[in-house]
Amino acid sequence: MKKLLIAVAVLAVLFSVTPAQAQLQSQSGINVTVNVTQTETITLTQNGGSLTIDPTTGQSNSITFNAVWNIGPANSMRLYTYFSSATAALSTTGGNNVASSQITASIVSPEASVNGGVCNQAPGVGSGVIDGASCPAVDLARVGDSSLSNTGANNNGPQGGTNVTFSLTIPNFAAQRFAAGAYSGTLNAVVIAL
Amino acid sequence: MIRKRLFAVLASMLLVVAPSFANVASNTTSTPVNLSIAESVSLSLSTNNITLTTTSPSANVTLTTSWVLKPGHTSGKIYSWFTTLPTCGSCAGNPQITQAFFSTQYNGGAVTQCTQADFGTGFGFPTKNCGVFTLAQNVGTDLNDSASTTLTVNFNQQANTAPVVGTYTGGLLNILFQVV
């Protein structure tokens, strides 16, 4: 009898049933969009002050441009230099002009050099560069160089920057027969990643 | 039945990478460019020595004038005058050939005796001034140019009482090119 009671108790324990609870759920999805943009900078500076053309030789002094950059993949870093006007690159207050086509540039960069390139180029690159009043463009770096080697990530310009030496010449100066006067103008420069 | 269901977040991860490396431009630098050309005029002669003789009393000298000017000038002129007359050092009394025996012409034009009065310019020698020539070029607009002019110096032995026969030296005829 006693054994029977124990058995019944055990069975009672074994067969105790927790009543099932109903589960309530609600589900929704969230679309997530992330815009990742690269911060890219190119900084150009000019050392050497102004360009002064000697009227006896037609040759100017030299100045130096320096460029540093932090950009994504690019094929080249190119320096563009240009005058404000093709017909009056230099002018006097009396209205006498020197056209940009009468001026040539000599440019030396680590990647390329130009000697006596006429400043009447039309590169068609925008960014303020004036077609017809531009000196020949030169590459500061090209893909594959250590400063443009990353094709999938940012590239930093070389430590200390890339230097470019620049000067102007008016060839055959005496034969140009310029009027006397104080001529002035502005040479603008910009570096564009292509 | 225990139904466990993980709460899943359906996330559509769209990573939009917008590479902006194409045509990134630097700042623009501006460098002043200067060229200063001073005004100047110059005169050169084909010869600084002429000899006139009884049988060959004329001599030509080519004058080359050049100028680099600002706008605003009105004319370019060539002046000539004697400061020293030729003298015969080996003749008795060291006679001179006076300015009355000399005349000038420019480009074969009008003959001007070297006895002219004051030019009114602050230079020259009144009574010994010869001819004045005005360049054909408009130096007010033709600002950088040159011109060639032929000056003829004549000795007119018949102008006055003929000088004593001899060699007369040391005469100095001045030539000046002026732009005003």
mmCIF file of C-alpha atoms in Angstrom:
data_model
loop_
_atom_site.group_PDB
_atom_site.id
_atom_site.type_symbol
_atom_site.label_atom_id
_atom_site.label_comp_id
_atom_site.label_asym_id
_atom_site.label_seq_id
_atom_site.Cartn_x
_atom_site.Cartn_y
_atom_site.Cartn_z
ATOM 1 C CA MET A 1 0.000 0.000 0.000
ATOM 2 C CA LYS A 2 2.782 2.304 0.980
ATOM 3 C CA LYS A 3 4.702 1.483 -2.224
ATOM 4 C CA LEU A 4 1.618 2.145 -4.189
ATOM 5 C CA LEU A 5 1.298 5.619 -2.694
ATOM 6 C CA ILE A 6 4.923 6.432 -3.496
ATOM 7 C CA ALA A 7 4.477 5.281 -7.020
ATOM 8 C CA VAL A 8 1.417 7.392 -7.370
ATOM 9 C CA ALA A 9 3.318 10.383 -5.989
ATOM 10 C CA VAL A 10 6.159 9.862 -8.418
ATOM 11 C CA LEU A 11 3.837 9.516 -11.291
ATOM 12 C CA ALA A 12 2.099 12.628 -10.160
ATOM 13 C CA VAL A 13 5.394 14.464 -10.298
ATOM 14 C CA LEU A 14 6.347 13.030 -13.634
ATOM 15 C CA PHE A 15 3.130 13.852 -15.285
ATOM 16 C CA SER A 16 2.728 17.304 -13.995
ATOM 17 C CA VAL A 17 2.043 19.523 -16.990
ATOM 18 C CA THR A 18 2.831 23.175 -17.179
ATOM 19 C CA PRO A 19 0.039 24.667 -19.023
ATOM 20 C CA ALA A 20 1.288 26.060 -22.390
ATOM 21 C CA GLN A 21 1.507 29.987 -22.593
ATOM 22 C CA ALA A 22 0.613 31.656 -25.916
ATOM 23 C CA GLN A 23 3.552 33.778 -27.384
ATOM 24 C CA LEU A 24 2.793 37.098 -29.055
ATOM 25 C CA GLN A 25 5.215 38.613 -31.552
ATOM 26 C CA SER A 26 5.487 41.566 -33.895
ATOM 27 C CA GLN A 27 8.336 41.986 -36.326
ATOM 28 C CA SER A 28 9.494 44.751 -38.662
ATOM 29 C CA GLY A 29 12.543 45.371 -40.837
ATOM 30 C CA ILE A 30 14.710 48.457 -40.968
ATOM 31 C CA ASN A 31 16.422 49.434 -44.153
ATOM 32 C CA VAL A 32 19.818 50.850 -43.414
ATOM 33 C CA THR A 33 21.683 53.033 -45.846
ATOM 34 C CA VAL A 34 25.161 54.347 -45.211
ATOM 35 C CA ASN A 35 26.895 56.962 -47.395
ATOM 36 C CA VAL A 36 30.611 56.863 -47.104
ATOM 37 C CA THR A 37 32.476 59.744 -48.794
ATOM 38 C CA GLN A 38 36.166 60.303 -48.951
ATOM 39 C CA THR A 39 37.678 63.535 -47.770
ATOM 40 C CA GLU A 40 40.016 64.565 -50.522
ATOM 41 C CA THR A 41 42.291 67.526 -50.515
ATOM 42 C CA ILE A 42 44.907 68.927 -52.799
ATOM 43 C CA THR A 43 46.849 71.905 -51.516
ATOM 44 C CA LEU A 44 48.936 74.060 -53.829
ATOM 45 C CA THR A 45 51.345 76.731 -52.688
ATOM 46 C CA GLN A 46 53.727 79.005 -54.552
ATOM 47 C CA ASN A 47 57.128 80.061 -53.307
ATOM 48 C CA GLY A 48 59.230 82.760 -54.880
ATOM 49 C CA GLY A 49 56.989 85.785 -54.923
ATOM 50 C CA SER A 50 56.380 87.276 -58.347
ATOM 51 C CA LEU A 51 57.651 86.652 -61.854
ATOM 52 C CA THR A 52 59.629 89.557 -63.315
ATOM 53 C CA ILE A 53 60.650 89.455 -66.954
ATOM 54 C CA ASP A 54 63.965 91.105 -67.821
ATOM 55 C CA PRO A 55 63.400 93.394 -70.851
ATOM 56 C CA THR A 56 66.937 92.867 -72.094
ATOM 57 C CA THR A 57 66.730 89.068 -72.154
ATOM 58 C CA GLY A 58 63.000 88.381 -72.151
ATOM 59 C CA GLN A 59 63.600 85.843 -69.383
ATOM 60 C CA SER A 60 61.945 85.793 -65.968
ATOM 61 C CA ASN A 61 63.162 84.565 -62.644
ATOM 62 C CA SER A 62 62.046 81.124 -61.418
ATOM 63 C CA ILE A 63 59.416 80.305 -58.837
ATOM 64 C CA THR A 64 58.448 77.026 -57.221
ATOM 65 C CA PHE A 65 55.035 75.438 -56.846
ATOM 66 C CA ASN A 66 54.500 72.814 -54.156
ATOM 67 C CA ALA A 67 51.581 70.390 -54.066
ATOM 68 C CA VAL A 68 50.453 67.896 -51.443
ATOM 69 C CA TRP A 69 47.387 65.716 -51.667
ATOM 70 C CA ASN A 70 45.152 63.169 -49.963
ATOM 71 C CA ILE A 71 42.855 61.737 -52.571
ATOM 72 C CA GLY A 72 41.341 58.519 -53.750
ATOM 73 C CA PRO A 73 42.478 56.610 -56.793
ATOM 74 C CA ALA A 74 43.615 58.857 -59.652
ATOM 75 C CA ASN A 75 45.487 58.460 -62.889
ATOM 76 C CA SER A 76 47.564 61.594 -62.501
ATOM 77 C CA MET A 77 48.048 64.843 -60.654
ATOM 78 C CA ARG A 78 48.427 67.614 -63.189
ATOM 79 C CA LEU A 79 49.492 71.258 -62.765
ATOM 80 C CA TYR A 80 47.718 73.827 -64.925
ATOM 81 C CA THR A 81 48.991 77.412 -65.201
ATOM 82 C CA TYR A 82 47.175 80.141 -67.066
ATOM 83 C CA PHE A 83 46.867 83.869 -67.581
ATOM 84 C CA SER A 84 43.692 85.815 -66.980
ATOM 85 C CA SER A 85 43.390 86.804 -70.644
ATOM 86 C CA ALA A 86 44.735 85.376 -73.883
ATOM 87 C CA THR A 87 44.938 88.737 -75.663
ATOM 88 C CA ALA A 88 46.194 90.706 -72.673
ATOM 89 C CA ALA A 89 48.240 88.367 -70.540
ATOM 90 C CA LEU A 90 50.291 91.428 -69.610
ATOM 91 C CA SER A 91 49.099 94.975 -70.130
ATOM 92 C CA THR A 92 49.879 98.595 -69.366
ATOM 93 C CA THR A 93 47.451 101.224 -68.188
ATOM 94 C CA GLY A 94 47.958 102.837 -71.590
ATOM 95 C CA GLY A 95 46.403 99.858 -73.315
ATOM 96 C CA ASN A 96 49.480 98.106 -74.674
ATOM 97 C CA ASN A 97 49.351 94.328 -74.306
ATOM 98 C CA VAL A 98 51.446 91.205 -74.437
ATOM 99 C CA ALA A 99 49.377 88.239 -75.589
ATOM 100 C CA SER A 100 49.758 84.884 -73.871
ATOM 101 C CA SER A 101 50.772 83.441 -77.247
ATOM 102 C CA GLN A 102 53.875 85.628 -77.081
ATOM 103 C CA ILE A 103 54.912 84.021 -73.804
ATOM 104 C CA THR A 104 56.432 80.602 -73.233
ATOM 105 C CA ALA A 105 56.878 78.600 -70.048
ATOM 106 C CA SER A 106 59.602 76.305 -68.829
ATOM 107 C CA ILE A 107 58.355 73.846 -66.216
ATOM 108 C CA VAL A 108 60.203 71.060 -64.426
ATOM 109 C CA SER A 109 58.421 68.501 -62.235
ATOM 110 C CA PRO A 110 59.557 65.106 -60.955
ATOM 111 C CA GLU A 111 57.445 63.492 -63.639
ATOM 112 C CA ALA A 112 57.883 65.708 -66.692
ATOM 113 C CA SER A 113 59.410 68.893 -68.059
ATOM 114 C CA VAL A 114 58.402 71.518 -70.602
ATOM 115 C CA ASN A 115 60.896 73.872 -72.184
ATOM 116 C CA GLY A 116 59.532 76.849 -74.061
ATOM 117 C CA GLY A 117 55.932 75.722 -74.261
ATOM 118 C CA VAL A 118 53.682 78.443 -75.630
ATOM 119 C CA CYS A 119 51.022 79.708 -73.244
ATOM 120 C CA ASN A 120 48.136 79.472 -75.695
ATOM 121 C CA GLN A 121 46.967 75.993 -74.786
ATOM 122 C CA ALA A 122 43.292 75.053 -74.453
ATOM 123 C CA PRO A 123 43.168 72.075 -72.071
ATOM 124 C CA GLY A 124 39.378 72.192 -71.572
ATOM 125 C CA VAL A 125 39.495 71.066 -67.943
ATOM 126 C CA GLY A 126 37.351 73.729 -66.302
ATOM 127 C CA SER A 127 38.233 74.597 -62.697
ATOM 128 C CA GLY A 128 38.802 78.164 -63.845
ATOM 129 C CA VAL A 129 41.548 77.273 -66.301
ATOM 130 C CA ILE A 130 41.199 79.627 -69.268
ATOM 131 C CA ASP A 131 41.438 77.990 -72.654
ATOM 132 C CA GLY A 132 43.705 79.840 -75.009
ATOM 133 C CA ALA A 133 45.641 81.446 -72.190
ATOM 134 C CA SER A 134 47.116 78.343 -70.607
ATOM 135 C CA CYS A 135 50.708 77.256 -70.501
ATOM 136 C CA PRO A 136 51.398 73.555 -71.130
ATOM 137 C CA ALA A 137 50.212 71.302 -68.306
ATOM 138 C CA VAL A 138 52.633 68.977 -66.561
ATOM 139 C CA ASP A 139 52.079 65.878 -64.464
ATOM 140 C CA LEU A 140 53.270 65.988 -60.901
ATOM 141 C CA ALA A 141 52.593 62.287 -60.392
ATOM 142 C CA ARG A 142 51.119 59.400 -62.308
ATOM 143 C CA VAL A 143 49.395 56.174 -61.285
ATOM 144 C CA GLY A 144 52.024 53.767 -60.184
ATOM 145 C CA ASP A 145 54.141 56.403 -58.514
ATOM 146 C CA SER A 146 54.493 55.916 -54.778
ATOM 147 C CA SER A 147 52.244 58.932 -54.203
ATOM 148 C CA LEU A 148 49.473 57.542 -56.450
ATOM 149 C CA SER A 149 49.943 53.814 -56.019
ATOM 150 C CA ASN A 150 46.660 53.026 -54.272
ATOM 151 C CA THR A 151 43.988 52.134 -56.758
ATOM 152 C CA GLY A 152 41.437 51.290 -54.108
ATOM 153 C CA ALA A 153 42.147 53.669 -51.292
ATOM 154 C CA ASN A 154 43.392 57.137 -50.563
ATOM 155 C CA ASN A 155 46.739 58.355 -51.765
ATOM 156 C CA ASN A 156 48.845 60.810 -49.873
ATOM 157 C CA GLY A 157 51.130 63.176 -51.679
ATOM 158 C CA PRO A 158 54.806 62.777 -50.856
ATOM 159 C CA GLN A 159 56.095 64.057 -47.588
ATOM 160 C CA GLY A 160 57.148 67.650 -48.095
ATOM 161 C CA GLY A 161 55.052 67.894 -51.220
ATOM 162 C CA THR A 162 55.960 67.761 -54.874
ATOM 163 C CA ASN A 163 57.961 70.725 -56.156
ATOM 164 C CA VAL A 164 57.684 72.220 -59.626
ATOM 165 C CA THR A 165 60.066 74.876 -60.953
ATOM 166 C CA PHE A 166 58.467 77.451 -63.253
ATOM 167 C CA SER A 167 59.703 80.385 -65.327
ATOM 168 C CA LEU A 168 58.518 82.473 -68.281
ATOM 169 C CA THR A 169 60.220 83.693 -71.446
ATOM 170 C CA ILE A 170 59.222 86.089 -74.195
ATOM 171 C CA PRO A 171 61.197 84.718 -77.160
ATOM 172 C CA ASN A 172 62.775 87.120 -79.671
ATOM 173 C CA PHE A 173 62.002 89.949 -77.319
ATOM 174 C CA ALA A 174 63.498 92.813 -79.365
ATOM 175 C CA ALA A 175 61.758 91.662 -82.513
ATOM 176 C CA GLN A 176 58.399 91.768 -80.729
ATOM 177 C CA ARG A 177 58.678 95.576 -80.638
ATOM 178 C CA PHE A 178 56.749 96.176 -77.449
ATOM 179 C CA ALA A 179 55.962 99.733 -76.491
ATOM 180 C CA ALA A 180 57.573 101.158 -73.412
ATOM 181 C CA GLY A 181 55.637 100.936 -70.184
ATOM 182 C CA ALA A 182 54.983 98.975 -67.014
ATOM 183 C CA TYR A 183 53.279 95.722 -67.971
ATOM 184 C CA SER A 184 51.560 93.578 -65.357
ATOM 185 C CA GLY A 185 49.466 90.438 -65.272
ATOM 186 C CA THR A 186 48.626 87.408 -63.177
ATOM 187 C CA LEU A 187 49.631 83.789 -63.620
ATOM 188 C CA ASN A 188 47.141 81.451 -61.972
ATOM 189 C CA ALA A 189 47.842 77.834 -61.083
ATOM 190 C CA VAL A 190 45.749 74.853 -60.039
ATOM 191 C CA VAL A 191 46.397 71.138 -59.618
ATOM 192 C CA ILE A 192 43.738 68.732 -60.809
ATOM 193 C CA ALA A 193 43.526 65.026 -60.100
ATOM 194 C CA LEU A 194 42.540 63.193 -63.261
ATOM 195 C CA MET B 1 6.293 23.621 -27.991
ATOM 196 C CA ILE B 2 8.693 26.102 -27.196
ATOM 197 C CA ARG B 3 9.038 28.120 -30.139
ATOM 198 C CA LYS B 4 11.850 30.303 -29.935
ATOM 199 C CA ARG B 5 12.203 32.723 -32.599
ATOM 200 C CA LEU B 6 15.044 34.976 -32.824
ATOM 201 C CA PHE B 7 14.099 38.563 -33.372
ATOM 202 C CA ALA B 8 15.798 39.248 -36.636
ATOM 203 C CA VAL B 9 16.425 42.611 -37.969
ATOM 204 C CA LEU B 10 16.171 42.589 -41.639
ATOM 205 C CA ALA B 11 18.786 44.986 -42.599
ATOM 206 C CA SER B 12 19.483 45.902 -46.065
ATOM 207 C CA MET B 13 22.883 47.131 -45.743
ATOM 208 C CA LEU B 14 23.586 49.363 -48.578
ATOM 209 C CA LEU B 15 27.017 50.670 -48.455
ATOM 210 C CA VAL B 16 27.173 53.450 -50.869
ATOM 211 C CA VAL B 17 30.668 54.511 -51.493
ATOM 212 C CA ALA B 18 30.758 57.601 -53.543
ATOM 213 C CA PRO B 19 34.275 58.026 -54.732
ATOM 214 C CA SER B 20 34.829 61.647 -55.603
ATOM 215 C CA PHE B 21 38.364 61.336 -56.936
ATOM 216 C CA ALA B 22 37.522 62.375 -60.514
ATOM 217 C CA ASN B 23 38.642 65.954 -61.284
ATOM 218 C CA VAL B 24 39.342 66.972 -57.732
ATOM 219 C CA ALA B 25 41.027 70.344 -57.898
ATOM 220 C CA SER B 26 43.325 72.186 -55.566
ATOM 221 C CA ASN B 27 43.064 75.767 -54.502
ATOM 222 C CA THR B 28 44.170 78.321 -57.104
ATOM 223 C CA THR B 29 47.327 80.357 -56.581
ATOM 224 C CA SER B 30 47.890 83.740 -58.215
ATOM 225 C CA THR B 31 51.377 84.983 -59.063
ATOM 226 C CA PRO B 32 51.997 88.573 -60.201
ATOM 227 C CA VAL B 33 53.910 88.876 -63.478
ATOM 228 C CA ASN B 34 55.754 92.105 -64.269
ATOM 229 C CA LEU B 35 57.648 93.534 -67.222
ATOM 230 C CA SER B 36 59.013 97.078 -67.245
ATOM 231 C CA ILE B 37 60.243 98.563 -70.522
ATOM 232 C CA ALA B 38 61.871 101.980 -70.281
ATOM 233 C CA GLU B 39 61.536 104.635 -72.957
ATOM 234 C CA SER B 40 64.638 105.111 -75.090
ATOM 235 C CA VAL B 41 65.845 106.695 -78.304
ATOM 236 C CA SER B 42 69.074 106.042 -80.115
ATOM 237 C CA LEU B 43 71.009 107.436 -83.048
ATOM 238 C CA SER B 44 73.789 105.759 -84.962
ATOM 239 C CA LEU B 45 75.786 107.033 -87.969
ATOM 240 C CA SER B 46 77.196 105.070 -90.846
ATOM 241 C CA THR B 47 80.389 107.050 -90.435
ATOM 242 C CA ASN B 48 81.801 109.597 -88.011
ATOM 243 C CA ASN B 49 84.238 111.066 -90.513
ATOM 244 C CA ILE B 50 83.634 112.750 -93.855
ATOM 245 C CA THR B 51 86.001 114.487 -96.218
ATOM 246 C CA LEU B 52 84.778 117.090 -98.647
ATOM 247 C CA THR B 53 86.917 118.231 -101.527
ATOM 248 C CA THR B 54 86.754 120.749 -104.288
ATOM 249 C CA THR B 55 86.039 117.981 -106.757
ATOM 250 C CA SER B 56 83.817 115.954 -104.460
ATOM 251 C CA PRO B 57 82.067 118.530 -102.337
ATOM 252 C CA SER B 58 79.281 116.323 -100.919
ATOM 253 C CA ALA B 59 79.191 113.363 -98.605
ATOM 254 C CA ASN B 60 76.327 111.169 -97.462
ATOM 255 C CA VAL B 61 75.918 109.818 -93.978
ATOM 256 C CA THR B 62 73.209 107.299 -93.133
ATOM 257 C CA LEU B 63 71.469 108.124 -89.876
ATOM 258 C CA THR B 64 69.660 105.288 -88.127
ATOM 259 C CA THR B 65 67.205 106.406 -85.498
ATOM 260 C CA SER B 66 65.488 103.963 -83.143
ATOM 261 C CA TRP B 67 62.920 104.494 -80.449
ATOM 262 C CA VAL B 68 60.927 102.651 -77.768
ATOM 263 C CA LEU B 69 58.203 104.901 -76.457
ATOM 264 C CA LYS B 70 55.065 105.158 -74.404
ATOM 265 C CA PRO B 71 52.013 106.669 -76.090
ATOM 266 C CA GLY B 72 51.695 110.448 -76.108
ATOM 267 C CA HIS B 73 54.642 111.727 -78.102
ATOM 268 C CA THR B 74 54.061 113.906 -81.121
ATOM 269 C CA SER B 75 57.150 113.931 -83.331
ATOM 270 C CA GLY B 76 60.707 112.756 -83.891
ATOM 271 C CA LYS B 77 63.213 115.178 -85.410
ATOM 272 C CA ILE B 78 66.851 115.190 -86.437
ATOM 273 C CA TYR B 79 68.897 118.341 -85.921
ATOM 274 C CA SER B 80 72.370 119.213 -87.163
ATOM 275 C CA TRP B 81 74.734 122.075 -86.355
ATOM 276 C CA PHE B 82 78.390 122.963 -86.302
ATOM 277 C CA THR B 83 80.214 123.574 -83.060
ATOM 278 C CA THR B 84 83.687 123.690 -84.561
ATOM 279 C CA LEU B 85 84.548 124.778 -88.065
ATOM 280 C CA PRO B 86 87.385 123.210 -90.064
ATOM 281 C CA THR B 87 90.692 125.083 -89.762
ATOM 282 C CA CYS B 88 93.822 124.967 -91.856
ATOM 283 C CA GLY B 89 96.570 124.590 -89.320
ATOM 284 C CA SER B 90 99.280 124.666 -91.936
ATOM 285 C CA CYS B 91 98.020 127.803 -93.568
ATOM 286 C CA ALA B 92 99.115 131.287 -92.673
ATOM 287 C CA GLY B 93 96.770 132.737 -90.136
ATOM 288 C CA ASN B 94 95.058 129.393 -89.586
ATOM 289 C CA PRO B 95 91.995 130.315 -91.588
ATOM 290 C CA GLN B 96 88.645 128.598 -91.026
ATOM 291 C CA ILE B 97 86.020 127.617 -93.517
ATOM 292 C CA THR B 98 82.962 129.354 -92.186
ATOM 293 C CA GLN B 99 79.508 127.837 -91.824
ATOM 294 C CA ALA B 100 78.334 129.798 -94.863
ATOM 295 C CA PHE B 101 80.171 127.296 -97.056
ATOM 296 C CA PHE B 102 78.170 124.367 -95.708
ATOM 297 C CA SER B 103 74.652 123.120 -96.145
ATOM 298 C CA THR B 104 72.706 119.947 -95.424
ATOM 299 C CA GLN B 105 69.993 117.920 -97.072
ATOM 300 C CA TYR B 106 67.901 115.053 -95.750
ATOM 301 C CA ASN B 107 66.926 112.244 -98.082
ATOM 302 C CA GLY B 108 67.870 114.432 -101.032
ATOM 303 C CA GLY B 109 65.368 117.084 -100.052
ATOM 304 C CA ALA B 110 65.630 120.841 -99.593
ATOM 305 C CA VAL B 111 69.059 122.369 -99.103
ATOM 306 C CA THR B 112 69.484 124.254 -95.805
ATOM 307 C CA GLN B 113 72.440 126.552 -95.188
ATOM 308 C CA CYS B 114 74.261 126.010 -91.916
ATOM 309 C CA THR B 115 73.600 129.593 -90.893
ATOM 310 C CA GLN B 116 70.240 129.049 -89.270
ATOM 311 C CA ALA B 117 69.080 130.846 -86.137
ATOM 312 C CA ASP B 118 68.177 129.319 -82.810
ATOM 313 C CA PHE B 119 66.259 126.047 -83.002
ATOM 314 C CA GLY B 120 64.343 127.082 -79.900
ATOM 315 C CA THR B 121 65.085 123.744 -78.288
ATOM 316 C CA GLY B 122 67.885 124.545 -75.893
ATOM 317 C CA PHE B 123 70.568 122.926 -78.033
ATOM 318 C CA GLY B 124 72.329 123.807 -81.234
ATOM 319 C CA PHE B 125 74.436 126.834 -82.106
ATOM 320 C CA PRO B 126 72.505 129.837 -83.422
ATOM 321 C CA THR B 127 74.037 131.090 -86.697
ATOM 322 C CA LYS B 128 75.721 127.693 -87.169
ATOM 323 C CA ASN B 129 72.605 125.543 -87.175
ATOM 324 C CA CYS B 130 71.981 123.429 -90.256
ATOM 325 C CA GLY B 131 68.805 121.660 -91.326
ATOM 326 C CA VAL B 132 66.073 119.950 -89.262
ATOM 327 C CA PHE B 133 64.340 116.808 -90.442
ATOM 328 C CA THR B 134 61.016 115.450 -89.135
ATOM 329 C CA LEU B 135 60.567 111.682 -89.295
ATOM 330 C CA ALA B 136 57.703 110.454 -91.400
ATOM 331 C CA GLN B 137 56.724 107.904 -88.725
ATOM 332 C CA ASN B 138 54.076 108.869 -86.209
ATOM 333 C CA VAL B 139 55.972 108.279 -82.975
ATOM 334 C CA GLY B 140 52.712 108.740 -81.097
ATOM 335 C CA THR B 141 51.426 105.415 -82.368
ATOM 336 C CA ASP B 142 54.468 103.727 -83.877
ATOM 337 C CA LEU B 143 55.974 103.150 -80.477
ATOM 338 C CA ASN B 144 58.821 100.759 -81.154
ATOM 339 C CA ASP B 145 60.514 101.223 -84.476
ATOM 340 C CA SER B 146 63.506 102.558 -86.360
ATOM 341 C CA ALA B 147 64.114 104.714 -89.409
ATOM 342 C CA SER B 148 66.972 105.298 -91.801
ATOM 343 C CA THR B 149 67.649 108.801 -93.073
ATOM 344 C CA THR B 150 70.335 109.968 -95.471
ATOM 345 C CA LEU B 151 72.074 113.196 -94.461
ATOM 346 C CA THR B 152 74.020 114.938 -97.199
ATOM 347 C CA VAL B 153 76.652 117.488 -96.150
ATOM 348 C CA ASN B 154 77.637 119.905 -98.880
ATOM 349 C CA PHE B 155 80.646 122.165 -99.227
ATOM 350 C CA ASN B 156 79.846 125.067 -101.514
ATOM 351 C CA GLN B 157 83.178 126.553 -102.459
ATOM 352 C CA GLN B 158 81.464 129.294 -104.428
ATOM 353 C CA ALA B 159 79.358 130.484 -101.501
ATOM 354 C CA ASN B 160 81.764 133.155 -100.547
ATOM 355 C CA THR B 161 85.348 134.172 -101.193
ATOM 356 C CA ALA B 162 87.071 130.881 -101.825
ATOM 357 C CA PRO B 163 89.134 129.723 -98.912
ATOM 358 C CA VAL B 164 92.872 129.489 -99.161
ATOM 359 C CA VAL B 165 94.056 126.237 -100.668
ATOM 360 C CA GLY B 166 94.928 123.800 -97.933
ATOM 361 C CA THR B 167 93.672 121.008 -95.786
ATOM 362 C CA TYR B 168 91.154 122.111 -93.217
ATOM 363 C CA THR B 169 90.526 119.747 -90.351
ATOM 364 C CA GLY B 170 88.848 119.579 -86.978
ATOM 365 C CA GLY B 171 85.370 120.508 -88.087
ATOM 366 C CA LEU B 172 82.615 119.006 -85.943
ATOM 367 C CA LEU B 173 79.051 118.640 -87.172
ATOM 368 C CA ASN B 174 76.668 117.533 -84.425
ATOM 369 C CA ILE B 175 73.645 115.358 -85.115
ATOM 370 C CA LEU B 176 70.849 114.939 -82.577
ATOM 371 C CA PHE B 177 67.659 112.865 -82.646
ATOM 372 C CA GLN B 178 64.877 114.080 -80.402
ATOM 373 C CA VAL B 179 61.395 112.778 -79.680
ATOM 374 C CA VAL B 180 58.893 115.152 -78.126
#
